[in-house]
Every structure is written in C-alpha cells, then in structure tokens.
Amino acid sequence: MDLEFSPEDLAFRDEVRTFIAEHYPKDLRGKQDEGDELGKEDFLSWHKVLHKQGWVAPSWPVEYGGTGWSPTQKFIFSEETARADCIRLLPFGLSMVGPVIYTFGTPEQKAHFLPRILSGEDWWCQGYSEPGSGSDLASLRTKAERDGDDYIVNGQKTWTTMAQHADWGFFLVRTNPDVKQQEGISFLLIDMKTPGIEVRPIITLGGEHEVNEVFLDNVRVPQSQRIYEEDKGWTCAKFLLAHERVGIAGVASSKRGIEKIKEIATTEMDGEKSLLANPFFRRKVSELEMDLTALEYTELRSLAANKAPGAESSLLKIKGSEIQQRLTELALEAAGHYGAPYFRGFGEGDNEHPIGPDWAHRTAPHYFNMRKTTIYGGSNEIQRGIIAKMVLGL
Ligand SMILES: Cc1cc2nc3c(=O)[nH]c(=O)nc-3n(C[C@H](O)[C@H](O)[C@H](O)COP(=O)(O)OP(=O)(O)OC[C@H]3O[C@@H](n4cnc5c(N)ncnc54)[C@H](O)[C@@H]3O)c2cc1C
C-alpha cells in the first residue's frame, strides 16, 4: 500500500483548498469564530455550496450524484475541510438514509428522494432508538399495522437528533410481533409533518437542544414509503449502522482539534512558561497525537481496501470517539477556571461578555456534549462485542 500522495492528488488538494478559501460561507465562519450555536440554515448553507459544486456526496456512486473520487481523493477532501474548520455536514440524509435508498429502494423512491437529499431540500432524522431499545435495538416496539395501502404507526422514539428541524425521518417499526425479533421489523420513511407526530425536546447537559423524543400516535404512512421488503428492515438497519460508524471516527476533525490544542497551549501560560512546555500537558498531547496517527493509518487501510464498511468500522468508531473525548478533556484542562462559569452554555438573552479568552467559554459545554460519542451509533461496549464476535471470532 502506497501512502504517498501522487502529483495528481496534490493538485486535487490545491483545488479543494482554493475552493474552500473562496466559497466557504463568510457568515458561517463568523458564527463559528464567535462560538455561536448553529441553526438549520447554517448547516444548509455549506451543504448548498458543496451541492452546487457537485461535491456534497463523495461516497455515493456516480450514477446517483457521487463524485467518482478515488479513496485518496475522498481522504484529502475530508482532511482539507477539517483543516479549514468547515462544519461537518449532517449525516442523516447523506451518509445514512441516502445509501440505504440507493441500495435497497425502488426506482421511484430513488428518483424522488435522492436528489432532494443531495440538494438539502429534505432534512432527515433517524428514528431507531426507543426507551428500552437502544443497544438491544431489535426489541423495538413501535408498531406499524396495515390498513389498506397504508400503515398505521404507533409508538415512541427517543434521542432523535435534530428532529425539531426534520422534514423526513427514517424509522424502524415492528410489522410482525410473532417471529424472531430481527425478522419482524420494517424500514419506513415518514414525512415529519404527518398528523400524529409530536416532537418534544430533550435538553442535554451542555444546555443544548440537539436531541428529542418523537411520539407517533396513529400516524398514517403509505406502504410505498417502506424501503425493501416488509419485515426485512433489519437488513437495511445493519447496513446503515456500518456506514454511520465510519463517519463517527472523525479522524480529520480530530487532527484539526489537536492542532488547535497546540495553538492554544503555545499561547496560554502555565506560570512562567507556556502550557505546552508543561511536561505533563505535553505528554498528554503527544499520546493523543500518536493514537490519532495510528487511527488515521487504520482508516487509510480501510479506505484502500475500497469495500463496503463491515464490522471493522466498529474499531474506527471506538478509537475515534475516545480520541474526540480526550481532545475535549485537554481543551477543558487548558481553559482551566475560565471554562467553569459556562458549564451550561449561553442561553437566549444572555448578554454577559465571557471572561477569559474567546476559545475558552465553549470548552465546558463541548466537553459535556462530546460524552455522547461513546454512546451514540451503538455504544462502545456494544462495538467491542461486535469486534470480539465478528472480527476475532471469539
Ligand atoms: C447525543 C445522542 C444522540 C443520539 N441520536 C440518535 C438518533 O438520532 N437516532 C436514534 O435512533 N438514536 C440516537 N441515539 C441513541 C443511541 O443510539 C443510544 O443511546 C445507544 O444505542 C445506547 O442505547 P441506550 O441509550 O438505550 O443505552 P442502553 O442500551 O440501555 O445501555 C446502557 C449501558 O449499558 C451498556 N450495555 C448495554 N448492553 C450491553 C451489552 N450487551 N454488553 C455490554 N454493555 C452493554 C451500554 O454500553 C451502556 O453503557 C443518540 C444518543 C445520544 C446520546
């Protein structure tokens, strides 16, 4: 395996770099620099710029709107966007339901939904987890019963990220309670404006409204919105989760995160010297950097294999999420007491100017927020179980 970039790859890197410098939305950059919370329009603004350029879905097959890039080009693209602090596009449409639709959908479903995912016209959310069915997802109880050409859906989902903005959701529902759990589940696409859907916020430890509960009360869903065969939704669910876990590794953004920590620790003082000169702090940064380099090479090997992600993606998820958490721990350590007054973030109407350096006031909410990474996408304990069984054959 050759890990050097070719002259063509380097030219591609320059092209991406120039594009970002010229087209990344200035408003968005300003909000990020200020540490403001980002809304739907912010996420969509970068999405739309990339869509116009034809770069919004590098992993999709070309026939559905992908870029046709080599694995190295995809790697370069994610490196460059992270390096330039571009926001990460939301995965629910592009990385989750999109691949499910182009793999398992009917020609009509592909023709309708895929272009709208690419353009950002539809914002998606993921309705998998339920109270009592997270790790043990196959035990889910939200049921869909046939009524003519429709299903009537009743139940509750939880932890549904960004559902407050969603136009559509992809839901796992029970269509047959009388068979083995995994064999009675179907995969439905549901318009979030359908009568009977209620979205209630869950406010997280960092004070943010990112996740929700979704209640479904006699929600009527046409059968034409089911993906793949009835009762075979588990096949789509597993396929999607493997895709979800690869993105979760977040190697490129963690590399940028380490750079930022180093920048901060070079200017922040620890007594007479910079924080980076403190051997204890420097050692933690170096350990993190080594672990990230190891993860980066593992991801590159997985990309070079150029096959659909499998159980190996569990490994990327575990290491990637642990590194993301350690980064926030280091940032909070660097902020020290300046992080403390802002544990709950800023609420609407707050007009106090934060004390301490600008970068410090988001460190505590970010630290709390990132505790999620070892839970979502299938908890890390569950991923270890998958590796033991599927990769190591234990
Ligand atoms: C911020 C956030 C966003 C999320 N977004 C979404 C979303 O958009 N859509 C969605 O559908 N879901 C979402 N989730 C839900 C997420 O997928 C679940 O939280 C996760 O699968 C764990 O399920 P649980 O919360 O029910 O915990 P449980 O399954 O109850 O697990 C509790 C603890 O027990 C451990 N455990 C459970 N079973 C085992 C086992 N067999 N072996 C070893 N340890 C075990 C777990 O690792 C965990 O530590 C989100 C979660 C979070 C925190």
Coordinates of C-alpha atoms and ligand atoms in Angstrom, one line a residue:
M1 CA 0.0 0.0 0.0
D2 CA 1.5 3.4 -1.1
L3 CA 0.6 6.2 1.3
E4 CA 2.4 9.0 -0.6
F5 CA 0.2 11.5 -2.5
S6 CA 0.7 11.4 -6.3
P7 CA 1.2 14.8 -8.2
E8 CA -2.5 14.4 -9.3
D9 CA -3.6 14.1 -5.7
L10 CA -1.5 17.1 -4.7
A11 CA -3.2 19.1 -7.5
F12 CA -6.5 17.9 -6.3
R13 CA -5.6 19.0 -2.7
D14 CA -4.8 22.5 -4.0
E15 CA -8.1 22.6 -5.9
V16 CA -10.1 21.8 -2.8
R17 CA -8.1 24.2 -0.7
T18 CA -8.7 27.1 -3.1
F19 CA -12.4 26.2 -3.4
I20 CA -12.9 26.3 0.4
A21 CA -11.0 29.6 0.7
E22 CA -13.2 31.2 -2.0
H23 CA -16.6 29.6 -1.3
Y24 CA -16.9 28.8 2.4
P25 CA -19.8 31.0 3.7
K26 CA -18.5 34.0 5.4
D27 CA -21.5 34.3 7.8
L28 CA -20.9 30.8 8.9
R29 CA -17.2 31.4 9.5
G30 CA -18.1 34.4 11.6
K31 CA -20.6 32.4 13.8
Q32 CA -18.1 29.6 14.3
D33 CA -15.4 32.1 15.3
E34 CA -17.8 33.6 17.8
G35 CA -18.7 30.1 19.2
D36 CA -22.4 30.7 18.4
E37 CA -24.8 27.8 18.3
L38 CA -25.5 26.9 14.7
G39 CA -29.1 26.5 13.3
K40 CA -30.6 24.7 10.4
E41 CA -29.8 27.4 7.8
D42 CA -26.2 27.5 8.9
F43 CA -25.8 23.7 8.3
L44 CA -27.6 24.1 5.0
S45 CA -25.5 27.0 3.7
W46 CA -22.3 24.9 3.4
H47 CA -24.3 21.9 2.2
K48 CA -25.8 24.0 -0.7
V49 CA -22.4 25.4 -1.7
L50 CA -21.0 21.8 -1.9
H51 CA -24.1 20.6 -3.8
K52 CA -23.7 23.4 -6.4
Q53 CA -20.1 22.3 -6.9
G54 CA -21.2 18.6 -7.2
W55 CA -19.1 17.7 -4.1
V56 CA -21.8 17.1 -1.5
A57 CA -21.8 13.3 -1.6
P58 CA -18.3 11.9 -2.3
S59 CA -19.2 8.4 -1.2
W60 CA -22.2 7.9 -3.4
P61 CA -22.0 6.1 -6.7
V62 CA -21.6 8.5 -9.6
E63 CA -24.9 7.4 -11.1
Y64 CA -26.7 8.8 -8.1
G65 CA -24.7 12.0 -7.8
G66 CA -21.4 10.9 -6.3
T67 CA -18.1 12.5 -7.3
G68 CA -16.3 9.4 -8.6
W69 CA -13.2 10.3 -6.5
S70 CA -10.6 7.7 -5.5
P71 CA -10.4 6.7 -1.9
T72 CA -7.3 9.0 -1.6
Q73 CA -9.2 12.0 -3.0
K74 CA -12.1 11.4 -0.5
F75 CA -9.5 11.3 2.2
I76 CA -7.9 14.5 1.0
F77 CA -11.3 16.2 0.8
S78 CA -12.2 15.3 4.4
E79 CA -8.7 16.4 5.6
E80 CA -9.0 19.7 3.8
T81 CA -12.5 20.5 5.0
A82 CA -11.4 19.7 8.6
R83 CA -8.2 21.6 8.3
A84 CA -10.2 24.7 7.2
D85 CA -12.6 24.2 10.1
C86 CA -15.6 23.7 7.8
I87 CA -18.7 22.4 9.7
R88 CA -19.4 18.7 9.2
L89 CA -22.4 18.1 7.1
L90 CA -25.2 16.3 8.9
P91 CA -25.0 12.6 8.2
F92 CA -28.7 11.6 8.4
G93 CA -29.5 12.1 4.7
L94 CA -26.1 11.9 3.0
S95 CA -24.4 9.1 5.0
M96 CA -27.3 7.2 6.4
V97 CA -30.7 7.1 4.6
G98 CA -29.2 8.0 1.2
P99 CA -27.0 4.9 0.9
V100 CA -30.0 2.8 2.1
I101 CA -32.3 4.3 -0.6
Y102 CA -29.8 3.8 -3.5
T103 CA -29.0 0.3 -2.3
F104 CA -32.5 -1.1 -1.3
G105 CA -35.0 1.5 -2.7
T106 CA -37.4 1.2 -5.7
P107 CA -36.6 3.2 -8.8
E108 CA -39.4 5.6 -7.8
Q109 CA -38.0 6.1 -4.3
K110 CA -34.5 6.7 -5.7
A111 CA -35.8 9.2 -8.2
H112 CA -37.8 11.1 -5.6
F113 CA -35.6 11.1 -2.5
L114 CA -32.0 11.1 -3.7
P115 CA -32.0 14.4 -5.5
R116 CA -33.7 16.1 -2.5
I117 CA -31.1 14.7 -0.1
L118 CA -28.3 16.0 -2.4
S119 CA -29.8 19.5 -2.7
G120 CA -30.6 19.7 1.1
E121 CA -34.3 20.2 0.3
D122 CA -35.2 17.4 2.8
W123 CA -33.6 17.4 6.3
W124 CA -33.7 13.9 7.8
C125 CA -33.7 12.4 11.3
Q126 CA -33.1 8.9 12.5
G127 CA -35.9 7.1 14.4
Y128 CA -34.2 3.9 15.6
S129 CA -33.8 4.1 19.4
E130 CA -36.7 3.8 21.8
P131 CA -37.0 4.0 25.6
G132 CA -35.8 0.5 26.5
S133 CA -34.5 -0.3 23.0
G134 CA -31.1 1.2 22.4
S135 CA -28.3 -1.3 22.5
D136 CA -30.9 -4.0 22.2
L137 CA -32.4 -2.3 19.2
A138 CA -34.2 -5.4 17.8
S139 CA -36.5 -5.3 20.8
L140 CA -38.1 -2.1 19.5
R141 CA -41.9 -1.9 20.0
T142 CA -43.1 1.0 17.8
K143 CA -45.6 -0.9 15.7
A144 CA -46.9 -0.4 12.1
E145 CA -50.2 -2.2 11.2
R146 CA -51.5 -2.5 7.7
D147 CA -54.7 -0.5 6.8
G148 CA -55.4 -0.8 3.1
D149 CA -52.4 0.7 1.2
D150 CA -51.1 2.4 4.4
Y151 CA -49.6 1.5 7.7
I152 CA -50.8 3.0 11.0
V153 CA -47.8 3.7 13.2
N154 CA -47.9 4.0 17.0
G155 CA -45.1 4.2 19.5
Q156 CA -42.3 6.4 20.8
K157 CA -38.7 7.1 19.6
T158 CA -36.1 8.8 21.7
W159 CA -32.7 10.6 21.3
T160 CA -33.8 11.7 17.8
T161 CA -31.1 14.1 16.8
M162 CA -32.3 17.4 15.2
A163 CA -35.8 16.0 14.7
Q164 CA -37.1 19.5 15.6
H165 CA -35.8 20.6 12.1
A166 CA -36.6 17.4 10.2
D167 CA -38.7 17.2 7.1
W168 CA -38.5 13.4 7.0
G169 CA -37.5 10.6 9.3
F170 CA -36.4 7.0 8.7
F171 CA -38.0 4.8 11.2
L172 CA -37.6 1.2 12.3
V173 CA -41.0 -0.2 13.2
R174 CA -42.4 -3.6 14.2
T175 CA -44.6 -5.1 11.4
N176 CA -44.7 -8.7 12.8
P177 CA -44.6 -9.4 16.5
D178 CA -44.9 -13.2 16.1
V179 CA -41.5 -14.0 14.7
K180 CA -37.9 -13.8 15.9
Q181 CA -37.3 -10.1 16.8
Q182 CA -35.0 -9.2 13.9
E183 CA -37.4 -10.8 11.3
G184 CA -40.4 -8.7 12.1
I185 CA -39.0 -5.1 11.6
S186 CA -39.6 -2.8 8.6
F187 CA -37.8 0.4 7.5
L188 CA -40.2 3.3 6.9
L189 CA -39.7 6.8 5.5
I190 CA -42.1 9.1 7.3
D191 CA -43.0 12.7 6.5
M192 CA -42.5 14.5 9.8
K193 CA -45.5 16.8 9.0
T194 CA -47.9 13.8 9.1
P195 CA -50.7 14.3 11.6
G196 CA -50.0 12.4 14.9
I197 CA -46.3 13.1 15.1
E198 CA -45.1 15.1 18.1
V199 CA -41.5 16.2 18.7
R200 CA -40.5 17.1 22.3
P201 CA -37.1 18.5 23.2
I202 CA -34.5 16.9 25.5
I203 CA -32.1 19.5 26.8
T204 CA -28.6 18.0 27.3
L205 CA -26.0 18.5 30.0
G206 CA -24.3 21.3 27.9
G207 CA -27.6 23.2 27.8
E208 CA -28.3 22.4 24.1
H209 CA -31.4 21.3 22.2
E210 CA -29.9 18.7 20.0
V211 CA -32.0 15.6 20.8
N212 CA -35.7 14.9 21.1
E213 CA -38.4 12.4 21.9
V214 CA -40.7 11.6 19.0
F215 CA -44.2 10.4 19.7
L216 CA -46.2 8.7 16.9
D217 CA -50.0 8.5 17.5
N218 CA -51.9 6.7 14.7
V219 CA -49.6 8.1 12.1
R220 CA -50.7 7.1 8.6
V221 CA -47.8 6.1 6.3
P222 CA -48.3 4.9 2.7
Q223 CA -46.7 1.4 2.1
S224 CA -44.9 3.0 -0.9
Q225 CA -42.7 4.7 1.7
R226 CA -41.4 1.3 3.0
I227 CA -37.8 0.6 1.9
Y228 CA -37.2 -3.0 0.9
E229 CA -39.4 -5.9 1.8
E230 CA -41.8 -5.9 4.8
D231 CA -40.2 -7.5 7.9
K232 CA -36.8 -7.3 6.2
G233 CA -35.9 -3.8 7.6
W234 CA -33.2 -5.2 9.8
T235 CA -31.1 -5.8 6.7
C236 CA -31.3 -2.0 5.9
A237 CA -30.8 -1.1 9.6
K238 CA -27.5 -3.1 9.9
F239 CA -26.2 -1.7 6.5
L240 CA -26.9 1.8 7.7
L241 CA -25.2 1.4 11.1
A242 CA -22.0 0.2 9.5
H243 CA -22.0 3.4 7.4
E244 CA -22.8 5.5 10.4
R245 CA -19.8 4.2 12.4
V246 CA -17.2 5.0 9.7
G247 CA -18.1 8.7 9.7
I248 CA -18.1 8.7 13.5
A249 CA -14.3 8.1 13.6
G250 CA -13.8 11.8 12.7
V251 CA -10.1 11.5 12.1
A252 CA -9.7 14.6 10.0
S253 CA -11.5 16.8 12.5
S254 CA -9.6 15.3 15.4
K255 CA -6.3 16.2 13.6
R256 CA -7.5 19.8 13.4
G257 CA -8.5 19.5 17.1
I258 CA -5.0 18.6 18.1
E259 CA -3.6 21.5 16.1
K260 CA -6.0 23.9 17.9
I261 CA -5.0 22.5 21.3
K262 CA -1.3 23.0 20.4
E263 CA -2.0 26.6 19.2
I264 CA -3.8 27.3 22.5
A265 CA -1.2 25.7 24.7
T266 CA 1.5 27.6 23.0
T267 CA 0.0 31.0 23.9
E268 CA -1.6 30.1 27.3
M269 CA 0.8 30.4 30.2
D270 CA 1.4 27.9 33.0
G271 CA 3.4 30.0 35.4
E272 CA 6.4 31.5 33.6
K273 CA 6.2 29.1 30.7
S274 CA 3.7 28.2 28.0
L275 CA 1.2 25.4 28.8
L276 CA 2.8 23.3 26.1
A277 CA 6.1 23.5 27.9
N278 CA 4.5 21.7 30.9
P279 CA 5.7 18.1 30.6
F280 CA 2.5 16.6 31.9
F281 CA 0.3 18.5 29.5
R282 CA 2.8 17.9 26.6
R283 CA 2.8 14.2 27.3
K284 CA -1.0 14.0 27.1
V285 CA -0.9 15.9 23.7
S286 CA 1.8 13.6 22.4
E287 CA 0.0 10.4 23.5
L288 CA -3.2 11.6 21.8
E289 CA -1.3 12.5 18.7
M290 CA 0.2 9.0 18.5
D291 CA -3.1 7.3 19.0
L292 CA -4.7 9.5 16.3
T293 CA -1.9 8.7 13.8
A294 CA -2.5 5.0 14.4
L295 CA -6.2 5.5 13.9
E296 CA -5.5 7.5 10.7
Y297 CA -3.5 4.7 9.2
T298 CA -6.1 2.2 10.2
E299 CA -8.7 4.3 8.4
L300 CA -6.4 4.7 5.4
R301 CA -6.0 0.9 5.2
S302 CA -9.8 0.5 5.4
L303 CA -10.2 3.1 2.6
A304 CA -7.5 1.4 0.5
A305 CA -9.4 -1.9 0.7
N306 CA -12.2 0.0 -1.1
K307 CA -15.1 -2.2 0.0
A308 CA -18.3 -1.6 1.8
P309 CA -17.7 -0.9 5.6
G310 CA -18.1 -4.0 7.7
A311 CA -17.5 -4.9 11.3
E312 CA -14.1 -3.2 11.1
S313 CA -16.0 0.1 11.3
S314 CA -16.7 -0.7 15.0
L315 CA -12.9 -0.4 15.6
L316 CA -12.8 3.0 14.0
K317 CA -15.8 4.1 16.0
I318 CA -14.3 3.1 19.3
K319 CA -10.9 4.6 18.9
G320 CA -12.3 7.7 17.0
S321 CA -14.9 8.5 19.7
E322 CA -12.4 8.0 22.6
I323 CA -10.0 10.4 20.9
Q324 CA -12.7 13.0 20.4
Q325 CA -13.5 12.9 24.1
R326 CA -9.8 13.1 25.1
L327 CA -9.5 16.2 22.9
T328 CA -12.3 18.0 24.8
E329 CA -10.7 16.9 28.1
L330 CA -7.5 18.6 27.1
A331 CA -9.3 21.7 25.9
L332 CA -11.1 22.0 29.2
E333 CA -7.8 21.5 31.1
A334 CA -6.2 24.2 29.0
A335 CA -9.2 26.6 29.8
G336 CA -8.9 25.8 33.5
H337 CA -11.1 28.1 35.6
Y338 CA -12.2 30.1 32.5
G339 CA -14.3 27.1 31.5
A340 CA -16.1 26.9 34.8
P341 CA -18.7 29.7 34.6
Y342 CA -20.1 28.4 31.4
F343 CA -21.0 24.9 32.2
R344 CA -24.5 25.3 30.9
G345 CA -23.5 27.4 27.8
F346 CA -25.2 30.6 26.9
G347 CA -29.0 30.9 26.9
E348 CA -31.1 33.1 24.7
G349 CA -31.0 36.7 26.0
D350 CA -27.7 36.3 27.9
N351 CA -25.7 39.5 27.4
E352 CA -22.7 38.9 29.6
H353 CA -19.4 39.0 27.9
P354 CA -17.5 35.8 28.7
I355 CA -14.4 36.3 30.8
G356 CA -11.1 34.8 29.7
P357 CA -10.0 34.0 26.1
D358 CA -12.8 33.6 23.5
W359 CA -12.0 30.0 22.8
A360 CA -12.4 29.0 26.5
H361 CA -16.1 29.7 27.0
R362 CA -17.3 26.8 24.8
T363 CA -14.9 24.2 26.2
A364 CA -17.2 23.1 29.1
P365 CA -20.4 22.7 27.0
H366 CA -18.4 21.0 24.3
Y367 CA -16.8 18.7 26.9
F368 CA -20.2 17.6 28.1
N369 CA -21.7 17.4 24.6
M370 CA -19.0 15.0 23.4
R371 CA -19.7 12.4 26.2
K372 CA -22.3 11.3 23.6
T373 CA -19.7 9.9 21.2
T374 CA -19.1 6.7 23.1
I375 CA -22.9 6.1 23.4
Y376 CA -24.4 7.0 20.0
G377 CA -24.0 5.0 16.8
G378 CA -24.1 1.9 19.1
S379 CA -22.2 2.2 22.4
N380 CA -18.5 1.4 22.5
E381 CA -19.2 -1.6 24.8
I382 CA -21.5 -3.0 22.1
Q383 CA -18.8 -2.3 19.4
R384 CA -16.3 -4.3 21.5
G385 CA -18.8 -7.1 21.5
I386 CA -19.1 -6.9 17.7
I387 CA -15.3 -7.0 17.2
A388 CA -15.0 -10.0 19.6
K389 CA -17.6 -11.9 17.7
M390 CA -17.3 -10.8 14.0
V391 CA -13.6 -9.9 13.7
L392 CA -11.8 -12.0 16.3
G393 CA -14.2 -14.9 16.1
L394 CA -14.4 -15.3 19.9
Ligands
LIG1 C1 -26.5 12.6 21.8 C2 -27.2 11.3 21.3 C3 -27.7 11.4 20.0 C4 -28.4 10.2 19.6 N1 -29.1 10.3 18.4 C5 -29.8 9.3 18.0 C6 -30.6 9.4 16.8 O1 -30.6 10.5 16.1 N2 -31.5 8.4 16.5 C7 -31.5 7.3 17.2 O2 -32.3 6.4 16.8 N3 -30.8 7.1 18.3 C8 -30.0 8.1 18.7 N4 -29.2 8.0 19.9 C9 -29.4 6.8 20.7 C10 -28.2 5.9 20.8 O3 -28.1 5.1 19.6 C11 -28.4 5.0 22.0 O4 -28.3 5.8 23.1 C12 -27.4 3.9 22.1 O5 -27.6 2.9 21.2 C13 -27.4 3.2 23.5 O6 -28.7 2.8 23.9 P1 -29.4 3.3 25.3 O7 -29.2 4.7 25.4 O8 -30.7 2.7 25.3 O9 -28.5 2.6 26.4 P2 -28.6 1.1 26.9 O10 -28.7 0.2 25.7 O11 -29.6 1.0 27.9 O12 -27.1 0.9 27.5 C14 -26.8 1.3 28.8 C15 -25.4 0.9 29.1 O13 -25.2 -0.5 29.2 C16 -24.2 -0.9 28.2 N5 -24.7 -2.2 27.6 C17 -25.9 -2.4 27.1 N6 -25.9 -3.7 26.5 C18 -24.7 -4.2 26.7 C19 -24.1 -5.4 26.3 N7 -24.8 -6.4 25.6 N8 -22.8 -5.6 26.6 C20 -22.0 -4.6 27.2 N9 -22.6 -3.5 27.6 C21 -23.9 -3.2 27.3 C22 -24.1 0.2 27.2 O14 -22.9 0.2 26.6 C23 -24.4 1.4 28.1 O15 -23.2 1.8 28.7 C24 -28.5 9.1 20.3 C25 -27.9 9.0 21.6 C26 -27.2 10.1 22.1 C27 -26.6 10.0 23.4

